[in-house]
XYZ file of C-alpha atoms in Angstrom:
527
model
C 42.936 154.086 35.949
C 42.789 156.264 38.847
C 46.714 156.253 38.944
C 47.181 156.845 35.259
C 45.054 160.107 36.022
C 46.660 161.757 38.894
C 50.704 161.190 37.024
C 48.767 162.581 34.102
C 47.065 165.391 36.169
C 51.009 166.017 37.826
C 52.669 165.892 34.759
C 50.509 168.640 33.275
C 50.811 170.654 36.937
C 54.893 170.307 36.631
C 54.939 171.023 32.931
C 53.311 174.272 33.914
C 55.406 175.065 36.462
C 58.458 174.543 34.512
C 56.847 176.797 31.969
C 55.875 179.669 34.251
C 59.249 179.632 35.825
C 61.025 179.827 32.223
C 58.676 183.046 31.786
C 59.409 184.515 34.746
C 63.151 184.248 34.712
C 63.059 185.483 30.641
C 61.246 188.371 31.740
C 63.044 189.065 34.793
C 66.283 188.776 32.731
C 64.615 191.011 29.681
C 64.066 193.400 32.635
C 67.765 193.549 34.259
C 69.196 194.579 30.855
C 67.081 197.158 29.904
C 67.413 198.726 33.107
C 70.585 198.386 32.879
C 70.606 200.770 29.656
C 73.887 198.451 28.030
C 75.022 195.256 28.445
C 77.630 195.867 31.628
C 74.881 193.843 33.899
C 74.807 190.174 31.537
C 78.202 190.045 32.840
C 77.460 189.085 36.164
C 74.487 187.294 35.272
C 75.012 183.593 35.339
C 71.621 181.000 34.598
C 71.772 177.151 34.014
C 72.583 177.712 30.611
C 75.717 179.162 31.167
C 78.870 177.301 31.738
C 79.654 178.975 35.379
C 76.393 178.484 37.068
C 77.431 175.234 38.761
C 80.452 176.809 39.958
C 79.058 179.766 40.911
C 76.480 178.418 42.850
C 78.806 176.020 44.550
C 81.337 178.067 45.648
C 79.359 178.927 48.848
C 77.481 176.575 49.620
C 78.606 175.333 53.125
C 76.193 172.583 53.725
C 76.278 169.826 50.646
C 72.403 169.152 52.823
C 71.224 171.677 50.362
C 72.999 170.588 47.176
C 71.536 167.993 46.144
C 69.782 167.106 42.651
C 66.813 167.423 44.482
C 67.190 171.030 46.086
C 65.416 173.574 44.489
C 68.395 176.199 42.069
C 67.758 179.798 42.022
C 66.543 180.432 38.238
C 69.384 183.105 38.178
C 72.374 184.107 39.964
C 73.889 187.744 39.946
C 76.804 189.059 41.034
C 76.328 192.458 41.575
C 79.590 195.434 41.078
C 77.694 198.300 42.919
C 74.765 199.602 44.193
C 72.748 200.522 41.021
C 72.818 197.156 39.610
C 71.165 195.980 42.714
C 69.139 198.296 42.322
C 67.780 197.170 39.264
C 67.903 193.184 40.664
C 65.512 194.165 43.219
C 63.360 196.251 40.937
C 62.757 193.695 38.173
C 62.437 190.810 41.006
C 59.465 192.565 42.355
C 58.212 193.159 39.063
C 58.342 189.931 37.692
C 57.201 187.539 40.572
C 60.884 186.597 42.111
C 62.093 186.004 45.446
C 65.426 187.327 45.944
C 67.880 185.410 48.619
C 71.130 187.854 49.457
C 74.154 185.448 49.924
C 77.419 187.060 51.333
C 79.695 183.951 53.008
C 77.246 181.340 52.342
C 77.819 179.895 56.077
C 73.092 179.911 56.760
C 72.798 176.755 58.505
C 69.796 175.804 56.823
C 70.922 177.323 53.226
C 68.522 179.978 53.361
C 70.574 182.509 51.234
C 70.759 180.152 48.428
C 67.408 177.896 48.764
C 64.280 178.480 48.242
C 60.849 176.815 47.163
C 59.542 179.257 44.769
C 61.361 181.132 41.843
C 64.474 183.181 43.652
C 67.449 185.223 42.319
C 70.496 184.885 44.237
C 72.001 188.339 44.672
C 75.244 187.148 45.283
C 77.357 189.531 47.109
C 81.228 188.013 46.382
C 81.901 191.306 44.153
C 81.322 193.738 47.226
C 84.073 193.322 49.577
C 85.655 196.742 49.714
C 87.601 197.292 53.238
C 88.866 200.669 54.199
C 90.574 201.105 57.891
C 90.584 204.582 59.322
C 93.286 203.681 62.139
C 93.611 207.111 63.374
C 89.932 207.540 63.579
C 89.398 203.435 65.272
C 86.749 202.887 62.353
C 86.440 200.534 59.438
C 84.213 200.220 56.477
C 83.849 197.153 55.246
C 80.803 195.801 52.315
C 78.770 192.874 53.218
C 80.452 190.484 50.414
C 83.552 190.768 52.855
C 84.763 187.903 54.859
C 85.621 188.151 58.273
C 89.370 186.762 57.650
C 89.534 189.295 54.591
C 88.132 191.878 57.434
C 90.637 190.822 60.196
C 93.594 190.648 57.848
C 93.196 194.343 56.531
C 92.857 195.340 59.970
C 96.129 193.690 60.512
C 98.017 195.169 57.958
C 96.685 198.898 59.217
C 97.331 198.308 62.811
C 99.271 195.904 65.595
C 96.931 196.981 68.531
C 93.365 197.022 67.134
C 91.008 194.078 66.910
C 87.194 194.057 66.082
C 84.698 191.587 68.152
C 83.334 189.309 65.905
C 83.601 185.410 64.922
C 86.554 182.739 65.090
C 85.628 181.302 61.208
C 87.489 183.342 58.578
C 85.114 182.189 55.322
C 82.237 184.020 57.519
C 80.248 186.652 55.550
C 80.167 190.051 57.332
C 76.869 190.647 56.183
C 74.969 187.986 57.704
C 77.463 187.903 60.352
C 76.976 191.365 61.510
C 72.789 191.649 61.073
C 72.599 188.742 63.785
C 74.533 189.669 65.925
C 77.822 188.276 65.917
C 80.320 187.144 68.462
C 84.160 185.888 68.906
C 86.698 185.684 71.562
C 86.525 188.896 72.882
C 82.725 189.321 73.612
C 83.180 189.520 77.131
C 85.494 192.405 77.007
C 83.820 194.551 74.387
C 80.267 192.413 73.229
C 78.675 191.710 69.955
C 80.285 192.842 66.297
C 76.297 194.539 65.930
C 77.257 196.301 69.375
C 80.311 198.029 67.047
C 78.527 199.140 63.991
C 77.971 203.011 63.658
C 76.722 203.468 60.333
C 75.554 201.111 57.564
C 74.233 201.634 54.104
C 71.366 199.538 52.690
C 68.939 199.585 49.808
C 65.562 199.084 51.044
C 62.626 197.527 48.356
C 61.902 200.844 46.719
C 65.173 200.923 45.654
C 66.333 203.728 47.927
C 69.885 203.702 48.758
C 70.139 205.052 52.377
C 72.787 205.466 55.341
C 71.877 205.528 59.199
C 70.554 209.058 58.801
C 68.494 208.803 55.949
C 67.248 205.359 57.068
C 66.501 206.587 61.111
C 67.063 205.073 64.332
C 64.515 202.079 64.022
C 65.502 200.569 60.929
C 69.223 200.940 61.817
C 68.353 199.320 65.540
C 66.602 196.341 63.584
C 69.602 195.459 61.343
C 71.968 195.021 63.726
C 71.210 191.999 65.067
C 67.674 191.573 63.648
C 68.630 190.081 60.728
C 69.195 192.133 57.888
C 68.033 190.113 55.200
C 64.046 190.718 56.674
C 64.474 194.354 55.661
C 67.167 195.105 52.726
C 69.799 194.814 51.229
C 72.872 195.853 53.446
C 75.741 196.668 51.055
C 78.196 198.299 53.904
C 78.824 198.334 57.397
C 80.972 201.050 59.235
C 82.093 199.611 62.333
C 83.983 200.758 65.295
C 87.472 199.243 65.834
C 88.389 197.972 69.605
C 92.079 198.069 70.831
C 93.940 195.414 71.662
C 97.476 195.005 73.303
C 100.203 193.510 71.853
C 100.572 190.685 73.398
C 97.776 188.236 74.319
C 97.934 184.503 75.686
C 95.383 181.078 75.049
C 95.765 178.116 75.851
C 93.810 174.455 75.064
C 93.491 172.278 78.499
C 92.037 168.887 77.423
C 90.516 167.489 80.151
C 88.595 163.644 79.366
C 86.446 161.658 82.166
C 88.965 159.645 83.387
C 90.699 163.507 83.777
C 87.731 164.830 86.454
C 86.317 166.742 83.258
C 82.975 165.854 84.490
C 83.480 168.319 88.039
C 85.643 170.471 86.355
C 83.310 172.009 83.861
C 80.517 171.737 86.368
C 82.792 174.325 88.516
C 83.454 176.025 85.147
C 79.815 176.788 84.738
C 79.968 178.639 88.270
C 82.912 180.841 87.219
C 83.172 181.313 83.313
C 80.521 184.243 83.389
C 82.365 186.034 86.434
C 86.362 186.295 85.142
C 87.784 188.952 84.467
C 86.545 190.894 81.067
C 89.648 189.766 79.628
C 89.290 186.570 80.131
C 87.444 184.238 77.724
C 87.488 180.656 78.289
C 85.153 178.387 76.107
C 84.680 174.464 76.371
C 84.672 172.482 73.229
C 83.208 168.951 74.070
C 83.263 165.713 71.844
C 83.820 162.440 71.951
C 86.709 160.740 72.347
C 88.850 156.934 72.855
C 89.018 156.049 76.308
C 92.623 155.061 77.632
C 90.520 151.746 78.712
C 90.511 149.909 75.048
C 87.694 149.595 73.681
C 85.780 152.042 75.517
C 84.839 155.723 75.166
C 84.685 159.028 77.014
C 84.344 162.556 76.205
C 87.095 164.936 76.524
C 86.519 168.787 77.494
C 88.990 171.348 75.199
C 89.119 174.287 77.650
C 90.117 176.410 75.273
C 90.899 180.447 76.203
C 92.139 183.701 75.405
C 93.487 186.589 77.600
C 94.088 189.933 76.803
C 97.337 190.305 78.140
C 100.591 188.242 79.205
C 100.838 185.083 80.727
C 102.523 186.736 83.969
C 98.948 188.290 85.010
C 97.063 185.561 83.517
C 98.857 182.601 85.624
C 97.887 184.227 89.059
C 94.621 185.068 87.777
C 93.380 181.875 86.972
C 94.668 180.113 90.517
C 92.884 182.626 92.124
C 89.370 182.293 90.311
C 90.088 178.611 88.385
C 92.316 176.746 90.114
C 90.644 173.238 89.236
C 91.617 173.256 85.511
C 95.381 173.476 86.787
C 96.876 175.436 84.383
C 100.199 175.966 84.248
C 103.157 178.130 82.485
C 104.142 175.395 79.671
C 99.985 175.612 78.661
C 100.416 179.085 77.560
C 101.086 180.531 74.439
C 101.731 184.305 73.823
C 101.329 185.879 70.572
C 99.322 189.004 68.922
C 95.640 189.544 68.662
C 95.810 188.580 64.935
C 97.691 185.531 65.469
C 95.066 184.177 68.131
C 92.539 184.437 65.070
C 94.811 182.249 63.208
C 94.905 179.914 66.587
C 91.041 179.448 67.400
C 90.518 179.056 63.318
C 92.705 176.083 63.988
C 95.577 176.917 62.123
C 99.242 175.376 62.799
C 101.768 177.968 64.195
C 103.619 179.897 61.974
C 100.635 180.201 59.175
C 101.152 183.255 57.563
C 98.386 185.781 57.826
C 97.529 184.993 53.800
C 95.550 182.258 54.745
C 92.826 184.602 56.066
C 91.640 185.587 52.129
C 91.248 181.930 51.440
C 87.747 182.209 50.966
C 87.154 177.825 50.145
C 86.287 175.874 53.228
C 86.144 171.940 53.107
C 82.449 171.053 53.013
C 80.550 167.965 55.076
C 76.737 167.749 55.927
C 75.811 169.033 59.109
C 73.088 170.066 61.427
C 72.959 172.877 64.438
C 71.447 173.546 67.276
C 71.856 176.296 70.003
C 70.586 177.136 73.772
C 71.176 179.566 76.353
C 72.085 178.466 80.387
C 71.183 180.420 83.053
C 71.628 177.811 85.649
C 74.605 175.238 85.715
C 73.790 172.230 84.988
C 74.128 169.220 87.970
C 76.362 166.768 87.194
C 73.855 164.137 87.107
C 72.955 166.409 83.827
C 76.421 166.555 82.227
C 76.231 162.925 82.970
C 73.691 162.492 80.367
C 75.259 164.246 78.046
C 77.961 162.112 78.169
C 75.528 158.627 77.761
C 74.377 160.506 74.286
C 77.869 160.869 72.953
C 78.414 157.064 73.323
C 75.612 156.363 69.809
C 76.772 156.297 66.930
C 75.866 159.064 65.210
C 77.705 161.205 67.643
C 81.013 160.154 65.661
C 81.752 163.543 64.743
C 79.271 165.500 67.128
C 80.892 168.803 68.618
C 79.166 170.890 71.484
C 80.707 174.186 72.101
C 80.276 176.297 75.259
C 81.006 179.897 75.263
C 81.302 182.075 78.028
C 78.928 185.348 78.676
C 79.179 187.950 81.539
C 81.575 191.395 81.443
C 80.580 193.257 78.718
C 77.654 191.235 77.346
C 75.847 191.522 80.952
C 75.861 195.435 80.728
C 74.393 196.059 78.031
C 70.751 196.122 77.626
C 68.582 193.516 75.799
C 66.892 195.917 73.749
C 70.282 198.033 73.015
C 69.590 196.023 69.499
C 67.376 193.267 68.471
C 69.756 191.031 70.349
C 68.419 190.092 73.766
C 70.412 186.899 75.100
C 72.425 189.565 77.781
C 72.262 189.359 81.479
C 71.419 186.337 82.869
C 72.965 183.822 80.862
C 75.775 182.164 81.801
C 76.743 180.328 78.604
C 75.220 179.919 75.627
C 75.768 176.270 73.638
C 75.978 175.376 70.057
C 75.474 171.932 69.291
C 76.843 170.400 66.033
C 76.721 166.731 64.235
C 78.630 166.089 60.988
C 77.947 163.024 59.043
C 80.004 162.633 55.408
C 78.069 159.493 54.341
C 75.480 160.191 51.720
C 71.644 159.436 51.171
C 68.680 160.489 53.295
C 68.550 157.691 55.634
C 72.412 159.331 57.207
C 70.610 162.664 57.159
C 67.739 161.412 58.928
C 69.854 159.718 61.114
C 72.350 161.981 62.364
C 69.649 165.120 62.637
C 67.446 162.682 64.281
C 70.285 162.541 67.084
C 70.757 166.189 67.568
C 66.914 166.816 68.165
C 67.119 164.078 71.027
C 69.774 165.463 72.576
C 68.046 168.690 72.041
C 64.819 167.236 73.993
C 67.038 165.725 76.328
C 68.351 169.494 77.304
C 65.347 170.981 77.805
C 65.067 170.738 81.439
C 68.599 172.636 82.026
C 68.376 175.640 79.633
C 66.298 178.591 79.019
C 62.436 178.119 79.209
C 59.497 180.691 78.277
C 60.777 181.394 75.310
C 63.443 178.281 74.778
C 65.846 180.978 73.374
C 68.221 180.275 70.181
C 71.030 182.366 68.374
C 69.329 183.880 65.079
C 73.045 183.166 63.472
C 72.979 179.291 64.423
C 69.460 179.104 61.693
C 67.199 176.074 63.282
C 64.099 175.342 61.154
C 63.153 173.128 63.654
C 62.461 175.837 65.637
C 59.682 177.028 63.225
C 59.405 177.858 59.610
C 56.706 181.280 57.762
C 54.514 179.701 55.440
C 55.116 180.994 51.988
C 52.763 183.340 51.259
C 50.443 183.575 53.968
C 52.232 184.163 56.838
C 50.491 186.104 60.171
C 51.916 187.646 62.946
C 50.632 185.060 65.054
C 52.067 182.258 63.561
C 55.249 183.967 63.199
C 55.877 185.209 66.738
C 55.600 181.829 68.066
C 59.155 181.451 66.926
C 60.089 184.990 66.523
C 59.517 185.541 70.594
C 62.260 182.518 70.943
C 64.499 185.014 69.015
C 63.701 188.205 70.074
C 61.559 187.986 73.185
C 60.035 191.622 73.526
C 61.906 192.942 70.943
C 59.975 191.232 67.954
C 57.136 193.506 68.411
C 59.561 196.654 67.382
C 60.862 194.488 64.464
C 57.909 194.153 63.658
C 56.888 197.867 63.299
C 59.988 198.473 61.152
C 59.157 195.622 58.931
C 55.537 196.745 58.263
C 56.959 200.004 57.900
C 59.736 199.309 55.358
C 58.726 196.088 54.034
C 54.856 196.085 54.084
C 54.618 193.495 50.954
C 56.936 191.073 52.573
C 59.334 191.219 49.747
C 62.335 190.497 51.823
C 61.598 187.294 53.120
C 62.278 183.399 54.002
C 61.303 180.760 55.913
C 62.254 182.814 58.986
C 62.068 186.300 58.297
C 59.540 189.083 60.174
C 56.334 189.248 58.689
C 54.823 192.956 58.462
C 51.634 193.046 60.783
C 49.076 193.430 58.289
C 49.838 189.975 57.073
């Protein structure tokens, strides 16, 4: 009897739910077009009801974790054409009770621009990707729907001996990209893509569409590498181009057990953060067949790029490397743009169209990231090595980038980013899994957050620090709705160390309802 009570008791509860959410999204629709004076906006307006939701929704989601039957749909997705129709998105959203999640590449790593558990909008960005390239000038504009590929190939096409810092995956969003900071293969030589940008224009929750100077000096600070989403929408970012010379060389050195791998990236960690600015050498570990059958090992990618010819960087790397043994036949020489189309993983010869292929092949995954300040002993690495033996490690990737040069000199609080000096690497650690079902989730996330535990005694401690781009719920989550200050800057000091008490200023100041938020946003201080 008791039973037959509470399902009846639920069913009632969900029916309601289901029938507030129908209201809200009627009204909020009812709202968009009569802002919208004509019927321009229903256009780009896409609900379950309509024959393109599915595909619209799918076509950036990165993660098929968060598309299941079971993950909660926005109740409308819009495509926005300019600034006045977000405008009016973010004005009927607030009036009407709806979260709105701003989706540019789709790459969160916990689906935050496209999940939520309350009624949400998507205000999908794919219909702002405008790219202009001043070349005399070294500066680009480029809007937040923009991929980095669509960036790096316009850049291309303007000039053979400019480059812009930022990632080594094309389908990357600029907009979340750039608001967290964002980082590629030439961060010790010029830093962070957030280091770069000069201007930006955003729409903040009264609707005001502003540019550095109209916004000031503490909202533009927190954007760049803050996270954006916590305090607008960003709709354009004017960045400063780098230059680059003509010819550049990488390389990939595989190095496995059996290979001495384990001493040579323990001298690695000694010397990666001390080359030469123009040198950037990263270590891409997984695991691997052993040459013994039926056994396994893990094989090191020492994978690099130089800014420059092979003549300079031969020498160099005896001198400061001389354990990875590189030699003439491991080099490759090429241009700047066709070392993106290398470290994307693209065959030789790949023409440069493949950059505005926005579609990326899809598997489940789950991230991790850390920061190392001290190398780790070998009796560490070691086990490392004992985790990538289980099973669930199949298709586990942990990937070791380099800091020092430029990424040492400037300041922690230049912007919200503060993983600078001091840090010797930072590493992201990755598991894939394509079987379906909750018990492979469980599984195979279950396995990063040992190895996770496991690392605690060799990285970063008080804060554990993490890479706002490389989104960890595990970290810690905002509850909905009631979120403090306190609560929140358990996890935000992991992020932002002193800096979340400045982001937090701005947010009360810009966003003192909390409009802009997720499960990992800044909370204003009154909250």
């Amino acid at each position: 009897m008791k039973l037959s009570v509470s399902l009846f008791v639920f069913a009632l509860l969900f029916s309601f739910l289901l029938a507030t959410s129908a209201h809200t999204h009627e009204n909020f629709l009812q709202c968009l077009i009569l802002h919208s004076g004509n019927d321009s906006i229903s256009k780009v307006i896409y609900t379950s009801s309509n024959s393109s939701y599915s595909f619209v929704l799918e076509s950036s989601i990165r993660n098929p974790r968060f598309s299941t039957p079971s993950t909660p749909k926005p109740l409308v997705i819009v495509t926005p054409l300019g600034v006045s129709q977000i405008q009016e998105i973010l004005s009927c959203a607030q009036k009407h009770g709806m979260q709105v999640r701003v989706r540019s590449g789709g790459h969160d790593y916990e689906g935050l621009s496209y999940v939520s558990p309350v009624p949400f909008v998507i205000l999908d960005m794919i219909n702002l990707r405008n790219i202009s390239v001043d070349v005399e000038n070294s500066f680009a504009w480029v809007q937040s729907g923009a991929t980095l590929g669509e960036l790096y190939y316009e850049i291309a096409e303007q000039s053979k001996t400019l480059g812009f810092p930022a990632g080594v995956c094309p389908t990357i969003g600029v907009g979340g990209h750039f608001s967290g900071g964002g980082y590629g293969t030439i961060l010790r030589k010029y830093g962070l893509a957030a280091d770069h940008v000069i201007d930006a224009h955003l729409i903040d929750v009264k609707g005001r569409f502003l540019d550095r100077k109209s916004m000031g000096e503490d909202l533009f600070w927190a954007i760049r590498g803050g996270g954006g989403a916590s305090f607008g929408v960003i709709v354009a970012w004017k960045i400063k181009l780098v230059p680059v010379p003509s010819t550049v060389t990488v390389f990939t050195v595989n190095k496995n057990l059996e290979q001495n791998a384990t001493k040579i990236l323990h001298r690695w960690q000694h010397v990666a953060d001390k080359f030469d600015k123009d040198l950037y050498i990263r270590v891409i570990l997984t695991g691997a067949n052993s040459s013994q059958e039926g056994k396994k090992t893990v094989q090191a990618a020492f994978n690099s790029l130089y800014l420059g010819g092979k003549d300079k960087l031969l020498p160099l790397m005896q001198e400061s490397f001389p354990e990875l043994g590189l030699v003439s036949e491991d080099c490759k020489e090429m241009s700047w743009i066709q070392s993106i189309l290398y470290f994307a993983g693209f065959p030789s010869g790949q023409s440069l169209d493949v950059l505005l292929n926005r579609t990326l092949t899809v598997i489940s995954y789950k991230a991790k990231s850390d920061y190392v300040k001290n190398p780790i002993p070998e009796s560490g690495l070691e086990g490392i090595w004992q985790r990538f033996y289980e099973k669930e490690a199949e298709s586990a990737v942990l990937i070791l980038t380099p800091y020092g040069g430029k990424m040492s000199e400037i300041s922690g609080s230049a912007i919200p980013f503060p993983h600078r000096a001091g840090n010797i690497y930072k590493i992201q650690y990755l598991v894939y899994w394509s079987e379906e079902g909750t018990a492979a989730t469980e599984s195979h996330v279950s396995w990063i957050r040992r190895l996770y535990t496991y690392m605690a005694p060799y990285v970063s401690k008080s804060p554990r620090e993490a890479y706002i781009n490389y989104r960890d719920l595990d970290i810690g989550t905002n509850n909905e709705g009631n979120t403090s200050y306190r609560h929140a800057s358990i996890w935000g000091t992991k992020y932002f160390k002193n800096n979340f008490k400045r982001l937090v200023h701005v947010k009360t100041v810009f966003d003192p309802t909390n409009f802009f938020r997720n499960e990992q946003s800044i909370p204003p201080l009154s909250w």
